[in-house]
Amino acid sequence: MIDLRSQGDVDGMRAAGRAAARVLADLRRRVAPGVTTGQLDAAAGDLMSLHGCESACLGYVVGRLTYPGRVCISVNDEVVHGIGHPGRVLREGDLVSLDVVVRKDGFIGDNAATVPVGAVPEPLLRLCAATESALAAGIQAARPGGNVGDISAAIQGTVQPLGLGIVREFVGHGVGRRMHEEPQVPNWGKKGVGPRLLPGMALAIEPMITLGSPKIAMDPDGWTARTRDGSPAAHFEHTVLITEGGVEILTLP
Ligand code: MF3
Ligand code: CO
């Protein structure tokens, strides 16, 4: 069952998306060599208060685990759901993925970006650019009357020719009053396949792409997903709304 948003819901989703985007935009500017991921997590909490929203990650329960951070902060070979820590200092050359999910007036906004710390090697910049392009291609492929697979195929078609890895264990998702709703939005697939896209559907599209093998392993903390081969990963995400005329990105500042 895929929920469609009413006009009132759409206004709420727009406000939540904008707040999530503002927090992410402000947080990215705090990324610098010497900053700890614990400081970034604390800053995220302040920024959420500033922008009139709260963390949807803090206290998020999956099975027997409760997420302890305000935002997900994943460094280098960490793909997603990394946890900020006061002892984790960012160094020049690192890649840091920031995943900001907020709740505002009962609605969720979900967005992510991978940010270079100072000067980083060219291949890492290309990884980030390719992942951001894949997200853009996925969004462009979304239209009412199309299928979820159109988005998936556009993402796959962008990164696969470049020899990059597509993480399979995590996918994009429907979003609304809850962070994770139907449908799943995989980052690989075939055009014309999967659930039909209809006006009023809100989706979080989020390619997670690796420079080497896409195989991941979970850390003992139960949250942090990292590449098995130690290769760096990138993650870009927007929340979008399927409209009568096409697609609207909700997570723009
Ligand atoms: N954007 C991430 C996702 O959709 C955010 C997860 S928050 C966490 O999975 F609390 F579950 F870690
Ligand atoms: Co998400």
Coordinates of C-alpha atoms and ligand atoms in Angstrom, one line a residue:
M1 CA 0.0 0.0 0.0
I2 CA 1.6 3.2 -1.2
D3 CA 0.3 6.4 0.4
L4 CA -0.6 9.4 -1.7
R5 CA -0.3 12.8 -0.1
S6 CA -3.3 15.2 0.2
Q7 CA -2.8 18.9 -0.5
G8 CA -2.4 19.5 3.3
D9 CA 0.2 16.7 3.5
V10 CA 2.1 18.2 0.5
D11 CA 2.4 21.5 2.3
G12 CA 3.7 19.7 5.4
M13 CA 6.2 17.6 3.3
R14 CA 7.4 20.8 1.6
A15 CA 8.1 22.5 4.9
A16 CA 9.9 19.4 6.3
G17 CA 11.9 19.0 3.1
R18 CA 13.0 22.6 3.2
A19 CA 14.0 22.3 6.9
A20 CA 16.0 19.1 6.2
A21 CA 17.8 20.9 3.3
R22 CA 18.7 23.9 5.4
V23 CA 20.1 21.8 8.1
L24 CA 22.2 19.8 5.6
A25 CA 23.4 23.0 3.9
D26 CA 24.5 24.6 7.2
L27 CA 26.1 21.4 8.4
R28 CA 28.2 20.9 5.3
R29 CA 29.8 24.2 5.9
R30 CA 31.1 23.0 9.3
V31 CA 33.0 20.1 7.7
A32 CA 36.8 20.9 8.0
P33 CA 40.0 19.2 9.0
G34 CA 40.2 18.9 12.8
V35 CA 36.5 18.9 13.4
T36 CA 35.2 15.8 15.1
T37 CA 32.1 13.8 14.0
G38 CA 30.8 14.3 17.5
Q39 CA 30.9 18.1 17.0
L40 CA 29.0 17.7 13.7
D41 CA 26.3 15.7 15.4
A42 CA 25.9 18.3 18.2
A43 CA 25.9 21.1 15.6
A44 CA 23.1 19.2 13.7
G45 CA 21.0 19.3 16.9
D46 CA 21.4 23.1 17.2
L47 CA 20.7 23.6 13.5
M48 CA 17.5 21.5 13.7
S49 CA 16.2 23.7 16.6
L50 CA 17.1 26.8 14.6
H51 CA 15.1 25.6 11.6
G52 CA 12.1 24.5 13.7
C53 CA 12.5 20.7 13.3
E54 CA 13.8 17.7 15.2
S55 CA 15.9 14.7 14.4
A56 CA 14.0 11.7 13.1
C57 CA 17.2 9.5 13.5
L58 CA 17.7 10.0 17.2
G59 CA 15.8 7.2 19.0
Y60 CA 14.9 5.5 15.7
V61 CA 14.3 1.8 16.4
V62 CA 15.1 -1.1 14.2
G63 CA 14.5 -4.4 15.9
R64 CA 16.4 -4.3 19.2
L65 CA 18.6 -1.4 18.2
T66 CA 18.0 2.3 18.9
Y67 CA 20.0 4.9 16.8
P68 CA 22.0 7.1 19.1
G69 CA 22.9 10.1 16.8
R70 CA 21.0 13.1 15.6
V71 CA 22.3 12.7 12.0
C72 CA 24.2 9.8 10.3
I73 CA 27.8 10.6 9.7
S74 CA 29.8 8.1 7.6
V75 CA 33.5 8.6 6.9
N76 CA 35.5 7.1 3.9
D77 CA 34.7 3.4 3.8
E78 CA 31.6 3.9 5.9
V79 CA 28.7 3.8 3.5
V80 CA 25.7 4.8 5.6
H81 CA 24.3 5.1 9.2
G82 CA 27.7 5.9 10.8
I83 CA 27.5 7.5 14.3
G84 CA 29.2 10.7 15.2
H85 CA 31.8 10.3 18.0
P86 CA 33.8 12.9 20.0
G87 CA 37.0 10.9 19.3
R88 CA 36.7 10.8 15.6
V89 CA 38.6 13.6 14.1
L90 CA 38.2 14.5 10.4
R91 CA 41.5 14.8 8.4
E92 CA 42.2 16.5 5.1
G93 CA 41.5 14.0 2.3
D94 CA 38.6 12.3 4.1
L95 CA 35.1 12.0 2.6
V96 CA 32.2 12.5 5.0
S97 CA 28.6 11.6 4.2
L98 CA 26.0 13.5 6.1
D99 CA 22.5 12.1 6.2
V100 CA 19.9 14.5 7.6
V101 CA 16.4 13.2 8.4
V102 CA 14.1 15.6 10.2
R103 CA 10.5 15.7 11.5
K104 CA 8.6 19.0 11.3
D105 CA 4.9 19.2 12.2
G106 CA 4.6 15.4 11.8
F107 CA 6.2 15.1 8.4
I108 CA 9.7 13.8 7.4
G109 CA 12.3 15.4 5.2
D110 CA 15.3 13.2 4.3
N111 CA 18.4 14.2 2.4
A112 CA 22.1 13.4 2.3
A113 CA 25.4 14.5 0.7
T114 CA 29.0 13.5 0.7
V115 CA 31.4 16.3 1.4
P116 CA 35.2 16.3 0.8
V117 CA 37.3 17.3 3.8
G118 CA 39.8 19.9 2.5
A119 CA 41.7 18.7 -0.6
V120 CA 40.9 15.1 -1.5
P121 CA 42.3 12.9 -4.3
E122 CA 40.8 13.2 -7.8
P123 CA 39.2 9.7 -7.9
L124 CA 37.2 10.5 -4.7
L125 CA 35.9 13.7 -6.2
R126 CA 34.9 11.8 -9.3
L127 CA 33.1 9.3 -7.1
C128 CA 31.1 12.1 -5.4
A129 CA 30.3 13.7 -8.8
A130 CA 29.1 10.4 -10.3
T131 CA 26.9 9.7 -7.3
E132 CA 25.4 13.2 -7.4
S133 CA 24.8 12.8 -11.1
A134 CA 23.2 9.4 -10.6
L135 CA 20.8 11.0 -8.1
A136 CA 20.0 13.8 -10.6
A137 CA 19.4 11.2 -13.3
G138 CA 17.1 9.2 -11.0
I139 CA 15.1 12.3 -10.2
Q140 CA 14.8 13.2 -13.9
A141 CA 13.6 9.8 -14.8
A142 CA 10.7 10.1 -12.3
R143 CA 7.3 11.1 -13.8
P144 CA 3.6 10.3 -13.1
G145 CA 2.6 7.2 -15.0
G146 CA 6.1 5.9 -15.0
N147 CA 7.5 3.1 -12.8
V148 CA 9.9 3.0 -9.8
G149 CA 12.2 0.9 -12.1
D150 CA 12.7 4.0 -14.4
I151 CA 14.4 5.7 -11.4
S152 CA 16.4 2.6 -10.6
A153 CA 17.6 2.1 -14.2
A154 CA 18.6 5.7 -14.6
I155 CA 20.8 5.5 -11.5
Q156 CA 22.3 2.2 -12.6
G157 CA 22.9 3.5 -16.1
T158 CA 24.9 6.5 -14.7
V159 CA 27.3 4.7 -12.4
Q160 CA 27.7 1.3 -13.9
P161 CA 29.6 2.4 -17.1
L162 CA 32.1 4.2 -14.8
G163 CA 33.0 0.9 -13.1
L164 CA 31.7 2.0 -9.7
G165 CA 29.9 -0.3 -7.3
I166 CA 26.2 -0.1 -6.4
V167 CA 25.4 -1.0 -2.8
R168 CA 22.5 -3.5 -2.7
E169 CA 21.7 -3.8 0.9
F170 CA 20.1 -0.4 1.3
V171 CA 17.6 1.3 -1.0
G172 CA 15.6 4.5 -1.4
H173 CA 12.1 4.5 0.0
G174 CA 8.7 6.1 0.3
V175 CA 8.5 8.9 2.9
G176 CA 5.7 10.7 4.7
R177 CA 4.8 10.8 8.3
R178 CA 7.2 7.9 8.7
M179 CA 10.8 7.8 7.6
H180 CA 10.5 4.5 5.7
E181 CA 7.3 3.8 3.8
E182 CA 6.5 1.8 0.7
P183 CA 7.7 1.6 -2.1
Q184 CA 11.4 0.6 -2.0
V185 CA 13.4 2.5 -4.6
P186 CA 16.4 0.3 -5.5
N187 CA 19.5 1.9 -7.2
W188 CA 19.5 -0.8 -9.9
G189 CA 16.7 -2.1 -12.0
K190 CA 14.8 -2.0 -15.3
K191 CA 12.8 0.8 -16.9
G192 CA 9.1 0.0 -17.0
V193 CA 9.2 -2.4 -14.0
G194 CA 8.0 -1.9 -10.4
P195 CA 5.2 0.1 -8.8
R196 CA 3.5 2.8 -10.8
L197 CA 4.5 6.4 -10.0
L198 CA 1.5 8.5 -9.2
P199 CA 1.0 12.2 -8.3
G200 CA 1.2 12.6 -4.6
M201 CA 3.9 10.0 -4.0
A202 CA 6.8 11.2 -1.9
L203 CA 10.1 9.3 -2.4
A204 CA 13.6 9.4 -0.9
I205 CA 16.0 8.6 -3.8
E206 CA 19.4 7.8 -2.5
P207 CA 22.2 6.1 -4.5
M208 CA 25.0 4.6 -2.3
I209 CA 28.1 4.1 -4.6
T210 CA 31.5 2.7 -4.0
L211 CA 34.9 3.1 -5.7
G212 CA 35.6 -0.6 -5.3
S213 CA 33.5 -3.6 -4.5
P214 CA 30.0 -2.8 -3.4
K215 CA 30.0 -5.5 -0.8
I216 CA 29.4 -4.2 2.7
A217 CA 29.8 -5.4 6.3
M218 CA 28.1 -4.2 9.5
D219 CA 30.1 -2.8 12.4
P220 CA 29.6 -4.3 15.9
D221 CA 27.5 -1.2 16.7
G222 CA 24.8 -2.7 14.5
W223 CA 24.4 0.5 12.5
T224 CA 27.5 1.5 10.6
A225 CA 27.7 -0.1 7.2
R226 CA 31.2 -0.1 5.6
T227 CA 32.7 -1.6 2.5
R228 CA 34.4 -5.0 2.9
D229 CA 37.3 -4.0 0.8
G230 CA 37.9 -0.7 2.5
S231 CA 37.1 1.4 -0.6
P232 CA 35.5 4.8 -0.1
A233 CA 31.8 5.3 -0.6
A234 CA 29.5 8.2 -1.5
H235 CA 25.8 8.9 -0.8
F236 CA 23.5 11.6 -2.1
E237 CA 19.8 11.8 -1.4
H238 CA 16.8 14.0 -2.0
T239 CA 13.1 13.7 -1.0
V240 CA 11.0 14.3 -4.1
L241 CA 7.3 14.5 -4.8
I242 CA 5.6 13.1 -7.9
T243 CA 3.3 15.8 -9.2
E244 CA 0.7 16.0 -12.0
G245 CA 3.3 17.6 -14.2
G246 CA 6.5 15.7 -13.3
V247 CA 8.6 15.8 -10.1
E248 CA 9.4 18.4 -7.5
I249 CA 12.5 18.2 -5.3
L250 CA 11.3 18.9 -1.7
T251 CA 14.8 19.0 -0.1
L252 CA 16.1 22.3 -1.5
P253 CA 17.0 25.1 0.9
Ligands
MF3_1 N1 18.4 8.3 5.2 C1 18.7 7.2 6.0 C2 17.8 6.1 5.6 O1 16.8 6.3 4.9 C3 18.5 7.6 7.5 C4 18.5 6.6 8.5 S1 18.4 7.3 10.1 C5 18.7 6.0 11.2 O2 18.0 4.9 6.0 F1 18.3 6.5 12.3 F2 18.0 5.0 10.9 F3 19.9 5.7 11.2
CO2 CO 16.6 7.8 3.3

